[in-house]
Amino acid sequence: MGKAFFNCAGLALLLYVPVMPLSQVLSQAGVDGGRPPIIDMHLHAFRLDDGKPLPLNPVTGRPSAARTSAEVRDSSLAVLERYNIVKAVVSGPPETVDQWREAAPDRIIVGVHVDEANPLPDLARLRVEIQAGRVHVLGELALQYRGMAPNDPRLEPYYALAEELDIPIAIHTGIGPPGTPYDPCCPDFRVTFGNPILVEEVLIHHPRLRIYLMHGGAPYLQETEAVLSVYPQVYVDLATINWILPREEFHGYLRELMRAGFGKRLLFGSDQMVWPEAIGMAVEGIESATFLTEEEKRDIFYNNAVRFLKLDGK
Ligand SMILES: [Zn+2]
């Protein structure tokens, strides 16, 4: 979202960390208490505002267990280890993402964050960073918080670059917290800009773009299904909605996507912001879905992301 901690609508420049061979990833998986591997497609390296009250977890109502930005990092990395989350697409302030990557170089896939506080990066520099292997994903692009739609012409050179260099684009879709347009951070925020249907012209102009829609496009179920139906290259992540929404509502949404036949295009994500415990809550959101088979859960947690990120072919 964007807006400080709550809106993961930021455009994250995903830096591409060298990818571990799948065999190595899989062998690591066995080390950790038998938990099969997971890939988190949506994690943030955000900073806490020093000196301000700790932000309350919107679900538990309790303050973040992490009291400093370093604790957010260390606790989050510990949770990744605990759940055998072998890779995570991480975006946030570039210097913070760097710190996370230094702490866990094999695990962190670097994203570029764009939101109301983080503008689109310089294009020439971005090209250099991608080609140097320091940026791997362009996202989270929380364009909505900047008052931009996914098909805004200013984004065109970024899509062209991502298509040319074959790196994924991660776009925030859906909504934001209550009252966002009235918050001084985000007067240009509009619900309208979160509609997944707005990616259509981008897909027409850039048919080879690897793109995933964040937050499952929720609550735009029909539009999300329409895009997934017509454009087989599009994936969606289930971040945030798998822990912030009432469980029944999330499961209803997930079940509709499964019934429509999109089980091979769904990606696990947590959208951890400044609450490391959210990662486990997000995992639980998938594991508790009794309508999913074990195989379908493995697809969502891991197999679909391996395919999308091309981790098996390099
Ligand atoms: Zn978001």
PDB file of C-alpha atoms and ligand atoms in Angstrom:
ATOM      1  CA  MET A   1       0.000   0.000   0.000  1.00  0.00           C
ATOM      2  CA  GLY A   2       1.076   3.677  -0.164  1.00  0.00           C
ATOM      3  CA  LYS A   3       0.653   6.283   2.556  1.00  0.00           C
ATOM      4  CA  ALA A   4       3.368   5.544   5.027  1.00  0.00           C
ATOM      5  CA  PHE A   5       2.639   2.066   6.278  1.00  0.00           C
ATOM      6  CA  PHE A   6      -0.876   1.499   5.243  1.00  0.00           C
ATOM      7  CA  ASN A   7      -0.943   1.941   1.544  1.00  0.00           C
ATOM      8  CA  CYS A   8       1.073  -0.575  -0.246  1.00  0.00           C
ATOM      9  CA  ALA A   9       0.373   1.365  -3.359  1.00  0.00           C
ATOM     10  CA  GLY A  10       3.951   2.468  -3.796  1.00  0.00           C
ATOM     11  CA  LEU A  11       5.831   1.841  -6.991  1.00  0.00           C
ATOM     12  CA  ALA A  12       8.672  -0.370  -6.003  1.00  0.00           C
ATOM     13  CA  LEU A  13      11.672  -0.696  -8.231  1.00  0.00           C
ATOM     14  CA  LEU A  14      12.396  -4.347  -7.975  1.00  0.00           C
ATOM     15  CA  LEU A  15      16.093  -4.997  -8.051  1.00  0.00           C
ATOM     16  CA  TYR A  16      17.031  -8.349  -9.406  1.00  0.00           C
ATOM     17  CA  VAL A  17      19.157 -10.395  -7.062  1.00  0.00           C
ATOM     18  CA  PRO A  18      21.013 -13.310  -8.629  1.00  0.00           C
ATOM     19  CA  VAL A  19      18.638 -16.222  -8.620  1.00  0.00           C
ATOM     20  CA  MET A  20      19.523 -19.366  -6.765  1.00  0.00           C
ATOM     21  CA  PRO A  21      19.162 -22.559  -8.792  1.00  0.00           C
ATOM     22  CA  LEU A  22      15.881 -24.255  -8.039  1.00  0.00           C
ATOM     23  CA  SER A  23      17.686 -27.369  -6.857  1.00  0.00           C
ATOM     24  CA  GLN A  24      19.399 -25.269  -4.225  1.00  0.00           C
ATOM     25  CA  VAL A  25      16.125 -23.654  -3.231  1.00  0.00           C
ATOM     26  CA  LEU A  26      14.511 -27.043  -2.889  1.00  0.00           C
ATOM     27  CA  SER A  27      17.358 -28.494  -0.886  1.00  0.00           C
ATOM     28  CA  GLN A  28      17.113 -25.552   1.494  1.00  0.00           C
ATOM     29  CA  ALA A  29      13.459 -26.362   1.920  1.00  0.00           C
ATOM     30  CA  GLY A  30      14.196 -29.614   3.631  1.00  0.00           C
ATOM     31  CA  VAL A  31      16.303 -27.938   6.278  1.00  0.00           C
ATOM     32  CA  ASP A  32      13.462 -26.197   7.961  1.00  0.00           C
ATOM     33  CA  GLY A  33      11.224 -28.491   9.959  1.00  0.00           C
ATOM     34  CA  GLY A  34       9.746 -30.042   6.854  1.00  0.00           C
ATOM     35  CA  ARG A  35       7.793 -26.968   5.838  1.00  0.00           C
ATOM     36  CA  PRO A  36       7.634 -26.846   2.048  1.00  0.00           C
ATOM     37  CA  PRO A  37       9.055 -23.693   0.463  1.00  0.00           C
ATOM     38  CA  ILE A  38       7.070 -20.496  -0.019  1.00  0.00           C
ATOM     39  CA  ILE A  39       7.740 -17.417  -2.148  1.00  0.00           C
ATOM     40  CA  ASP A  40       6.411 -14.068  -0.893  1.00  0.00           C
ATOM     41  CA  MET A  41       5.721 -11.871  -3.910  1.00  0.00           C
ATOM     42  CA  HIS A  42       4.864  -8.791  -1.894  1.00  0.00           C
ATOM     43  CA  LEU A  43       6.934  -7.718   1.081  1.00  0.00           C
ATOM     44  CA  HIS A  44       7.955  -4.237   2.195  1.00  0.00           C
ATOM     45  CA  ALA A  45      11.102  -2.914   3.809  1.00  0.00           C
ATOM     46  CA  PHE A  46       9.459   0.134   5.357  1.00  0.00           C
ATOM     47  CA  ARG A  47      10.823   2.234   8.165  1.00  0.00           C
ATOM     48  CA  LEU A  48       9.131   3.117  11.426  1.00  0.00           C
ATOM     49  CA  ASP A  49       8.880   6.811  12.234  1.00  0.00           C
ATOM     50  CA  ASP A  50      11.265   7.135  15.133  1.00  0.00           C
ATOM     51  CA  GLY A  51       9.756   8.856  18.113  1.00  0.00           C
ATOM     52  CA  LYS A  52       6.167   8.367  17.022  1.00  0.00           C
ATOM     53  CA  PRO A  53       3.801   5.894  18.659  1.00  0.00           C
ATOM     54  CA  LEU A  54       4.120   2.398  17.255  1.00  0.00           C
ATOM     55  CA  PRO A  55       1.512   1.837  14.536  1.00  0.00           C
ATOM     56  CA  LEU A  56      -1.296  -0.506  15.478  1.00  0.00           C
ATOM     57  CA  ASN A  57      -1.745  -3.703  13.525  1.00  0.00           C
ATOM     58  CA  PRO A  58      -5.103  -3.083  11.809  1.00  0.00           C
ATOM     59  CA  VAL A  59      -6.299  -6.612  12.531  1.00  0.00           C
ATOM     60  CA  THR A  60      -5.014  -7.344  16.019  1.00  0.00           C
ATOM     61  CA  GLY A  61      -5.263  -3.740  17.212  1.00  0.00           C
ATOM     62  CA  ARG A  62      -1.943  -4.200  18.964  1.00  0.00           C
ATOM     63  CA  PRO A  63       1.161  -2.076  18.417  1.00  0.00           C
ATOM     64  CA  SER A  64       3.867  -3.459  16.194  1.00  0.00           C
ATOM     65  CA  ALA A  65       6.027  -5.902  18.113  1.00  0.00           C
ATOM     66  CA  ALA A  66       8.986  -4.331  16.349  1.00  0.00           C
ATOM     67  CA  ARG A  67      10.053  -1.090  18.026  1.00  0.00           C
ATOM     68  CA  THR A  68      12.643   0.077  15.503  1.00  0.00           C
ATOM     69  CA  SER A  69      13.192  -0.190  11.770  1.00  0.00           C
ATOM     70  CA  ALA A  70      16.017  -2.654  12.438  1.00  0.00           C
ATOM     71  CA  GLU A  71      13.656  -4.799  14.468  1.00  0.00           C
ATOM     72  CA  VAL A  72      11.107  -4.755  11.640  1.00  0.00           C
ATOM     73  CA  ARG A  73      13.839  -6.089   9.360  1.00  0.00           C
ATOM     74  CA  ASP A  74      15.263  -8.672  11.740  1.00  0.00           C
ATOM     75  CA  SER A  75      11.880  -9.942  12.895  1.00  0.00           C
ATOM     76  CA  SER A  76      10.583 -10.157   9.346  1.00  0.00           C
ATOM     77  CA  LEU A  77      13.637 -12.095   8.198  1.00  0.00           C
ATOM     78  CA  ALA A  78      13.235 -14.429  11.175  1.00  0.00           C
ATOM     79  CA  VAL A  79       9.618 -15.054  10.191  1.00  0.00           C
ATOM     80  CA  LEU A  80      10.683 -15.805   6.622  1.00  0.00           C
ATOM     81  CA  GLU A  81      13.052 -18.406   8.013  1.00  0.00           C
ATOM     82  CA  ARG A  82      10.403 -19.867  10.298  1.00  0.00           C
ATOM     83  CA  TYR A  83       7.911 -20.352   7.459  1.00  0.00           C
ATOM     84  CA  ASN A  84      10.569 -21.470   4.990  1.00  0.00           C
ATOM     85  CA  ILE A  85       9.877 -18.486   2.750  1.00  0.00           C
ATOM     86  CA  VAL A  86      12.860 -18.956   0.473  1.00  0.00           C
ATOM     87  CA  LYS A  87      12.389 -15.858  -1.691  1.00  0.00           C
ATOM     88  CA  ALA A  88      10.636 -12.541  -1.155  1.00  0.00           C
ATOM     89  CA  VAL A  89      10.073  -9.616  -3.494  1.00  0.00           C
ATOM     90  CA  VAL A  90      10.928  -6.664  -1.255  1.00  0.00           C
ATOM     91  CA  SER A  91      10.295  -2.994  -1.954  1.00  0.00           C
ATOM     92  CA  GLY A  92      10.593   0.189   0.053  1.00  0.00           C
ATOM     93  CA  PRO A  93      13.072   3.049   0.422  1.00  0.00           C
ATOM     94  CA  PRO A  94      16.111   1.887  -1.603  1.00  0.00           C
ATOM     95  CA  GLU A  95      18.577   2.227   1.270  1.00  0.00           C
ATOM     96  CA  THR A  96      16.311   0.146   3.513  1.00  0.00           C
ATOM     97  CA  VAL A  97      15.877  -2.524   0.860  1.00  0.00           C
ATOM     98  CA  ASP A  98      19.680  -2.601   0.555  1.00  0.00           C
ATOM     99  CA  GLN A  99      19.964  -3.296   4.278  1.00  0.00           C
ATOM    100  CA  TRP A 100      17.521  -6.160   4.051  1.00  0.00           C
ATOM    101  CA  ARG A 101      19.354  -7.594   1.070  1.00  0.00           C
ATOM    102  CA  GLU A 102      22.681  -7.389   2.860  1.00  0.00           C
ATOM    103  CA  ALA A 103      21.144  -9.274   5.781  1.00  0.00           C
ATOM    104  CA  ALA A 104      19.617 -11.977   3.583  1.00  0.00           C
ATOM    105  CA  PRO A 105      21.269 -11.858   0.142  1.00  0.00           C
ATOM    106  CA  ASP A 106      19.930 -15.204  -1.114  1.00  0.00           C
ATOM    107  CA  ARG A 107      16.375 -14.501  -0.082  1.00  0.00           C
ATOM    108  CA  ILE A 108      15.668 -10.960  -1.182  1.00  0.00           C
ATOM    109  CA  ILE A 109      14.471 -10.121  -4.690  1.00  0.00           C
ATOM    110  CA  VAL A 110      14.766  -6.361  -5.039  1.00  0.00           C
ATOM    111  CA  GLY A 111      11.769  -4.307  -6.075  1.00  0.00           C
ATOM    112  CA  VAL A 112      11.392  -0.611  -6.861  1.00  0.00           C
ATOM    113  CA  HIS A 113       8.786   1.143  -4.777  1.00  0.00           C
ATOM    114  CA  VAL A 114       6.675   3.989  -6.133  1.00  0.00           C
ATOM    115  CA  ASP A 115       3.987   5.646  -4.076  1.00  0.00           C
ATOM    116  CA  GLU A 116       2.916   9.101  -2.949  1.00  0.00           C
ATOM    117  CA  ALA A 117       6.259   9.568  -1.180  1.00  0.00           C
ATOM    118  CA  ASN A 118       8.470   7.826  -3.744  1.00  0.00           C
ATOM    119  CA  PRO A 119       8.335   9.171  -7.304  1.00  0.00           C
ATOM    120  CA  LEU A 120       9.057   7.226 -10.454  1.00  0.00           C
ATOM    121  CA  PRO A 121      12.816   6.614 -10.610  1.00  0.00           C
ATOM    122  CA  ASP A 122      15.111   8.152 -13.171  1.00  0.00           C
ATOM    123  CA  LEU A 123      14.761   6.023 -16.259  1.00  0.00           C
ATOM    124  CA  ALA A 124      18.415   5.927 -17.313  1.00  0.00           C
ATOM    125  CA  ARG A 125      19.547   5.020 -13.824  1.00  0.00           C
ATOM    126  CA  LEU A 126      16.876   2.358 -13.567  1.00  0.00           C
ATOM    127  CA  ARG A 127      18.150   0.736 -16.748  1.00  0.00           C
ATOM    128  CA  VAL A 128      21.661   0.621 -15.298  1.00  0.00           C
ATOM    129  CA  GLU A 129      20.430  -0.876 -12.030  1.00  0.00           C
ATOM    130  CA  ILE A 130      18.446  -3.579 -13.815  1.00  0.00           C
ATOM    131  CA  GLN A 131      21.275  -4.458 -16.155  1.00  0.00           C
ATOM    132  CA  ALA A 132      23.676  -4.611 -13.224  1.00  0.00           C
ATOM    133  CA  GLY A 133      21.404  -7.132 -11.522  1.00  0.00           C
ATOM    134  CA  ARG A 134      20.621  -4.836  -8.617  1.00  0.00           C
ATOM    135  CA  VAL A 135      16.934  -4.379  -9.445  1.00  0.00           C
ATOM    136  CA  HIS A 136      14.741  -7.350 -10.286  1.00  0.00           C
ATOM    137  CA  VAL A 137      11.138  -6.178 -10.256  1.00  0.00           C
ATOM    138  CA  LEU A 138       9.471  -2.873 -11.077  1.00  0.00           C
ATOM    139  CA  GLY A 139       7.064  -2.630  -8.175  1.00  0.00           C
ATOM    140  CA  GLU A 140       5.262  -2.187  -6.022  1.00  0.00           C
ATOM    141  CA  LEU A 141       3.896   0.541  -8.256  1.00  0.00           C
ATOM    142  CA  ALA A 142       1.357   2.135  -5.946  1.00  0.00           C
ATOM    143  CA  LEU A 143       0.329   4.527  -8.663  1.00  0.00           C
ATOM    144  CA  GLN A 144      -3.128   5.022  -7.238  1.00  0.00           C
ATOM    145  CA  TYR A 145      -1.662   6.915  -4.290  1.00  0.00           C
ATOM    146  CA  ARG A 146       0.005   9.355  -6.672  1.00  0.00           C
ATOM    147  CA  GLY A 147      -3.253   9.927  -8.510  1.00  0.00           C
ATOM    148  CA  MET A 148      -2.059   7.928 -11.514  1.00  0.00           C
ATOM    149  CA  ALA A 149      -3.837   5.175 -13.397  1.00  0.00           C
ATOM    150  CA  PRO A 150      -1.888   2.159 -14.675  1.00  0.00           C
ATOM    151  CA  ASN A 151      -2.398   3.417 -18.238  1.00  0.00           C
ATOM    152  CA  ASP A 152      -1.010   6.894 -17.512  1.00  0.00           C
ATOM    153  CA  PRO A 153       1.191   7.929 -20.478  1.00  0.00           C
ATOM    154  CA  ARG A 154       4.017   8.872 -18.109  1.00  0.00           C
ATOM    155  CA  LEU A 155       4.478   5.182 -17.377  1.00  0.00           C
ATOM    156  CA  GLU A 156       4.928   4.174 -20.978  1.00  0.00           C
ATOM    157  CA  PRO A 157       8.768   4.290 -20.999  1.00  0.00           C
ATOM    158  CA  TYR A 158       8.874   2.192 -17.818  1.00  0.00           C
ATOM    159  CA  TYR A 159       6.694  -0.496 -19.325  1.00  0.00           C
ATOM    160  CA  ALA A 160       8.814  -0.444 -22.472  1.00  0.00           C
ATOM    161  CA  LEU A 161      11.967  -0.844 -20.401  1.00  0.00           C
ATOM    162  CA  ALA A 162      10.530  -3.710 -18.348  1.00  0.00           C
ATOM    163  CA  GLU A 163       9.413  -5.458 -21.515  1.00  0.00           C
ATOM    164  CA  GLU A 164      12.786  -4.954 -23.194  1.00  0.00           C
ATOM    165  CA  LEU A 165      14.773  -6.207 -20.203  1.00  0.00           C
ATOM    166  CA  ASP A 166      12.206  -8.872 -19.276  1.00  0.00           C
ATOM    167  CA  ILE A 167      11.664  -7.948 -15.645  1.00  0.00           C
ATOM    168  CA  PRO A 168       8.289  -8.233 -13.918  1.00  0.00           C
ATOM    169  CA  ILE A 169       5.957  -5.325 -13.260  1.00  0.00           C
ATOM    170  CA  ALA A 170       4.008  -5.356  -9.982  1.00  0.00           C
ATOM    171  CA  ILE A 171       1.056  -2.990  -9.858  1.00  0.00           C
ATOM    172  CA  HIS A 172      -1.073  -2.145  -6.865  1.00  0.00           C
ATOM    173  CA  THR A 173      -4.727  -2.622  -7.759  1.00  0.00           C
ATOM    174  CA  GLY A 174      -7.957  -2.382  -5.809  1.00  0.00           C
ATOM    175  CA  ILE A 175      -8.440   0.122  -3.046  1.00  0.00           C
ATOM    176  CA  GLY A 176      -6.776   1.701  -0.016  1.00  0.00           C
ATOM    177  CA  PRO A 177      -7.559   2.470   3.614  1.00  0.00           C
ATOM    178  CA  PRO A 178     -10.749   4.358   4.559  1.00  0.00           C
ATOM    179  CA  GLY A 179     -10.490   8.097   4.032  1.00  0.00           C
ATOM    180  CA  THR A 180      -7.318   7.991   1.935  1.00  0.00           C
ATOM    181  CA  PRO A 181      -8.237  10.900  -0.394  1.00  0.00           C
ATOM    182  CA  TYR A 182      -8.851  13.101   2.671  1.00  0.00           C
ATOM    183  CA  ASP A 183      -5.451  12.297   4.121  1.00  0.00           C
ATOM    184  CA  PRO A 184      -2.921  15.081   3.422  1.00  0.00           C
ATOM    185  CA  CYS A 185      -0.632  12.408   1.981  1.00  0.00           C
ATOM    186  CA  CYS A 186      -2.845  11.470  -0.886  1.00  0.00           C
ATOM    187  CA  PRO A 187      -5.341  14.082  -2.112  1.00  0.00           C
ATOM    188  CA  ASP A 188      -5.117  12.684  -5.649  1.00  0.00           C
ATOM    189  CA  PHE A 189      -5.959   9.102  -4.649  1.00  0.00           C
ATOM    190  CA  ARG A 190      -9.026   7.794  -6.427  1.00  0.00           C
ATOM    191  CA  VAL A 191     -10.785   4.446  -6.207  1.00  0.00           C
ATOM    192  CA  THR A 192     -11.150   4.638  -9.972  1.00  0.00           C
ATOM    193  CA  PHE A 193      -7.391   4.279 -10.533  1.00  0.00           C
ATOM    194  CA  GLY A 194      -7.361   0.909  -8.801  1.00  0.00           C
ATOM    195  CA  ASN A 195      -9.599  -0.806 -11.315  1.00  0.00           C
ATOM    196  CA  PRO A 196      -7.649  -3.708 -12.877  1.00  0.00           C
ATOM    197  CA  ILE A 197      -9.369  -3.118 -16.197  1.00  0.00           C
ATOM    198  CA  LEU A 198      -7.098  -0.070 -16.602  1.00  0.00           C
ATOM    199  CA  VAL A 199      -4.139  -2.323 -17.373  1.00  0.00           C
ATOM    200  CA  GLU A 200      -5.723  -3.454 -20.616  1.00  0.00           C
ATOM    201  CA  GLU A 201      -4.156  -0.841 -22.890  1.00  0.00           C
ATOM    202  CA  VAL A 202      -0.790  -1.551 -21.278  1.00  0.00           C
ATOM    203  CA  LEU A 203      -1.180  -5.223 -22.153  1.00  0.00           C
ATOM    204  CA  ILE A 204      -2.142  -4.344 -25.710  1.00  0.00           C
ATOM    205  CA  HIS A 205       0.920  -2.149 -26.209  1.00  0.00           C
ATOM    206  CA  HIS A 206       3.302  -4.478 -24.379  1.00  0.00           C
ATOM    207  CA  PRO A 207       2.204  -8.046 -25.050  1.00  0.00           C
ATOM    208  CA  ARG A 208       5.455  -9.525 -23.718  1.00  0.00           C
ATOM    209  CA  LEU A 209       5.276  -7.686 -20.397  1.00  0.00           C
ATOM    210  CA  ARG A 210       5.375  -9.931 -17.333  1.00  0.00           C
ATOM    211  CA  ILE A 211       2.873  -8.357 -14.997  1.00  0.00           C
ATOM    212  CA  TYR A 212       1.118  -9.208 -11.768  1.00  0.00           C
ATOM    213  CA  LEU A 213      -1.756  -7.340 -10.199  1.00  0.00           C
ATOM    214  CA  MET A 214      -1.358  -6.899  -6.473  1.00  0.00           C
ATOM    215  CA  HIS A 215      -4.074  -7.501  -3.872  1.00  0.00           C
ATOM    216  CA  GLY A 216      -5.887  -9.818  -6.279  1.00  0.00           C
ATOM    217  CA  GLY A 217      -7.591  -6.812  -7.836  1.00  0.00           C
ATOM    218  CA  ALA A 218     -10.019  -6.925  -4.895  1.00  0.00           C
ATOM    219  CA  PRO A 219     -12.795  -5.977  -4.685  1.00  0.00           C
ATOM    220  CA  TYR A 220     -12.983  -5.848  -8.492  1.00  0.00           C
ATOM    221  CA  LEU A 221     -13.701  -9.544  -8.947  1.00  0.00           C
ATOM    222  CA  GLN A 222     -15.412  -9.307 -12.322  1.00  0.00           C
ATOM    223  CA  GLU A 223     -12.791  -6.997 -13.801  1.00  0.00           C
ATOM    224  CA  THR A 224      -9.974  -9.165 -12.451  1.00  0.00           C
ATOM    225  CA  GLU A 225     -11.517 -12.296 -13.930  1.00  0.00           C
ATOM    226  CA  ALA A 226     -12.063 -10.522 -17.224  1.00  0.00           C
ATOM    227  CA  VAL A 227      -8.395  -9.508 -17.434  1.00  0.00           C
ATOM    228  CA  LEU A 228      -7.185 -12.966 -16.390  1.00  0.00           C
ATOM    229  CA  SER A 229      -9.474 -14.590 -18.943  1.00  0.00           C
ATOM    230  CA  VAL A 230      -8.401 -12.560 -21.936  1.00  0.00           C
ATOM    231  CA  TYR A 231      -4.723 -12.096 -21.041  1.00  0.00           C
ATOM    232  CA  PRO A 232      -3.185 -15.441 -20.050  1.00  0.00           C
ATOM    233  CA  GLN A 233       0.160 -13.855 -19.155  1.00  0.00           C
ATOM    234  CA  VAL A 234      -1.300 -11.918 -16.206  1.00  0.00           C
ATOM    235  CA  TYR A 235      -0.903 -13.171 -12.621  1.00  0.00           C
ATOM    236  CA  VAL A 236      -2.322 -11.755  -9.378  1.00  0.00           C
ATOM    237  CA  ASP A 237      -1.014 -11.801  -5.836  1.00  0.00           C
ATOM    238  CA  LEU A 238      -3.220 -12.280  -2.805  1.00  0.00           C
ATOM    239  CA  ALA A 239      -1.334  -9.928  -0.498  1.00  0.00           C
ATOM    240  CA  THR A 240      -3.057  -7.923   2.217  1.00  0.00           C
ATOM    241  CA  ILE A 241      -6.480  -9.341   1.480  1.00  0.00           C
ATOM    242  CA  ASN A 242      -5.293 -12.654   2.934  1.00  0.00           C
ATOM    243  CA  TRP A 243      -4.858 -11.138   6.386  1.00  0.00           C
ATOM    244  CA  ILE A 244      -6.621  -7.745   6.573  1.00  0.00           C
ATOM    245  CA  LEU A 245     -10.008  -8.788   5.210  1.00  0.00           C
ATOM    246  CA  PRO A 246     -12.385 -10.809   7.364  1.00  0.00           C
ATOM    247  CA  ARG A 247     -11.365 -14.400   6.658  1.00  0.00           C
ATOM    248  CA  GLU A 248     -14.750 -15.346   5.257  1.00  0.00           C
ATOM    249  CA  GLU A 249     -14.672 -12.455   2.808  1.00  0.00           C
ATOM    250  CA  PHE A 250     -11.159 -13.323   1.634  1.00  0.00           C
ATOM    251  CA  HIS A 251     -12.013 -16.979   1.224  1.00  0.00           C
ATOM    252  CA  GLY A 252     -15.111 -16.058  -0.754  1.00  0.00           C
ATOM    253  CA  TYR A 253     -13.015 -13.982  -3.125  1.00  0.00           C
ATOM    254  CA  LEU A 254     -10.317 -16.634  -3.427  1.00  0.00           C
ATOM    255  CA  ARG A 255     -12.891 -19.324  -4.017  1.00  0.00           C
ATOM    256  CA  GLU A 256     -14.394 -17.366  -6.901  1.00  0.00           C
ATOM    257  CA  LEU A 257     -10.981 -17.030  -8.553  1.00  0.00           C
ATOM    258  CA  MET A 258     -10.408 -20.772  -8.110  1.00  0.00           C
ATOM    259  CA  ARG A 259     -13.835 -21.676  -9.466  1.00  0.00           C
ATOM    260  CA  ALA A 260     -13.152 -19.529 -12.499  1.00  0.00           C
ATOM    261  CA  GLY A 261     -10.092 -21.657 -13.186  1.00  0.00           C
ATOM    262  CA  PHE A 262      -7.251 -19.298 -12.282  1.00  0.00           C
ATOM    263  CA  GLY A 263      -5.491 -21.451  -9.697  1.00  0.00           C
ATOM    264  CA  LYS A 264      -2.279 -21.510 -11.746  1.00  0.00           C
ATOM    265  CA  ARG A 265      -2.073 -17.703 -11.832  1.00  0.00           C
ATOM    266  CA  LEU A 266      -2.438 -16.867  -8.128  1.00  0.00           C
ATOM    267  CA  LEU A 267       0.621 -15.844  -6.122  1.00  0.00           C
ATOM    268  CA  PHE A 268       1.164 -15.756  -2.395  1.00  0.00           C
ATOM    269  CA  GLY A 269       2.148 -12.397  -0.935  1.00  0.00           C
ATOM    270  CA  SER A 270       2.018 -10.956   2.545  1.00  0.00           C
ATOM    271  CA  ASP A 271       2.296  -7.182   2.162  1.00  0.00           C
ATOM    272  CA  GLN A 272       4.161  -7.045   5.435  1.00  0.00           C
ATOM    273  CA  MET A 273       4.533  -3.314   6.132  1.00  0.00           C
ATOM    274  CA  VAL A 274       5.707  -2.697   9.706  1.00  0.00           C
ATOM    275  CA  TRP A 275       4.096  -5.721  11.366  1.00  0.00           C
ATOM    276  CA  PRO A 276       6.292  -8.807  10.933  1.00  0.00           C
ATOM    277  CA  GLU A 277       3.522 -10.976  12.371  1.00  0.00           C
ATOM    278  CA  ALA A 278       1.437 -10.184   9.266  1.00  0.00           C
ATOM    279  CA  ILE A 279       3.519 -12.690   7.285  1.00  0.00           C
ATOM    280  CA  GLY A 280       2.282 -15.598   9.392  1.00  0.00           C
ATOM    281  CA  MET A 281      -1.251 -14.222   9.310  1.00  0.00           C
ATOM    282  CA  ALA A 282      -1.085 -14.168   5.504  1.00  0.00           C
ATOM    283  CA  VAL A 283       0.206 -17.754   5.356  1.00  0.00           C
ATOM    284  CA  GLU A 284      -2.619 -18.802   7.645  1.00  0.00           C
ATOM    285  CA  GLY A 285      -5.115 -17.098   5.327  1.00  0.00           C
ATOM    286  CA  ILE A 286      -4.193 -19.577   2.589  1.00  0.00           C
ATOM    287  CA  GLU A 287      -3.617 -22.626   4.771  1.00  0.00           C
ATOM    288  CA  SER A 288      -7.044 -22.268   6.383  1.00  0.00           C
ATOM    289  CA  ALA A 289      -8.850 -22.360   3.028  1.00  0.00           C
ATOM    290  CA  THR A 290     -10.404 -25.835   3.329  1.00  0.00           C
ATOM    291  CA  PHE A 291     -11.720 -25.705  -0.241  1.00  0.00           C
ATOM    292  CA  LEU A 292      -8.155 -25.803  -1.594  1.00  0.00           C
ATOM    293  CA  THR A 293      -6.371 -29.102  -2.196  1.00  0.00           C
ATOM    294  CA  GLU A 294      -2.789 -29.459  -0.990  1.00  0.00           C
ATOM    295  CA  GLU A 295      -1.663 -29.258  -4.589  1.00  0.00           C
ATOM    296  CA  GLU A 296      -3.573 -26.024  -5.128  1.00  0.00           C
ATOM    297  CA  LYS A 297      -1.984 -24.543  -2.010  1.00  0.00           C
ATOM    298  CA  ARG A 298       1.473 -25.507  -3.262  1.00  0.00           C
ATOM    299  CA  ASP A 299       0.734 -23.741  -6.536  1.00  0.00           C
ATOM    300  CA  ILE A 300      -0.266 -20.551  -4.720  1.00  0.00           C
ATOM    301  CA  PHE A 301       2.564 -20.655  -2.202  1.00  0.00           C
ATOM    302  CA  TYR A 302       5.347 -21.613  -4.558  1.00  0.00           C
ATOM    303  CA  ASN A 303       4.914 -23.277  -7.954  1.00  0.00           C
ATOM    304  CA  ASN A 304       3.166 -20.389  -9.693  1.00  0.00           C
ATOM    305  CA  ALA A 305       5.798 -17.910  -8.503  1.00  0.00           C
ATOM    306  CA  VAL A 306       8.641 -20.147  -9.700  1.00  0.00           C
ATOM    307  CA  ARG A 307       7.069 -20.179 -13.146  1.00  0.00           C
ATOM    308  CA  PHE A 308       6.276 -16.462 -13.187  1.00  0.00           C
ATOM    309  CA  LEU A 309       9.720 -15.422 -11.956  1.00  0.00           C
ATOM    310  CA  LYS A 310      11.410 -17.986 -14.231  1.00  0.00           C
ATOM    311  CA  LEU A 311      13.331 -19.372 -11.274  1.00  0.00           C
ATOM    312  CA  ASP A 312      13.396 -22.833 -12.804  1.00  0.00           C
ATOM    313  CA  GLY A 313      14.906 -21.879 -16.116  1.00  0.00           C
ATOM    314  CA  LYS A 314      18.007 -19.996 -15.116  1.00  0.00           C
TER     315      LYS A 314
HETATM  316 ZN    ZN B   1      -0.429  -2.330  -2.585  1.00  0.00          ZN
END
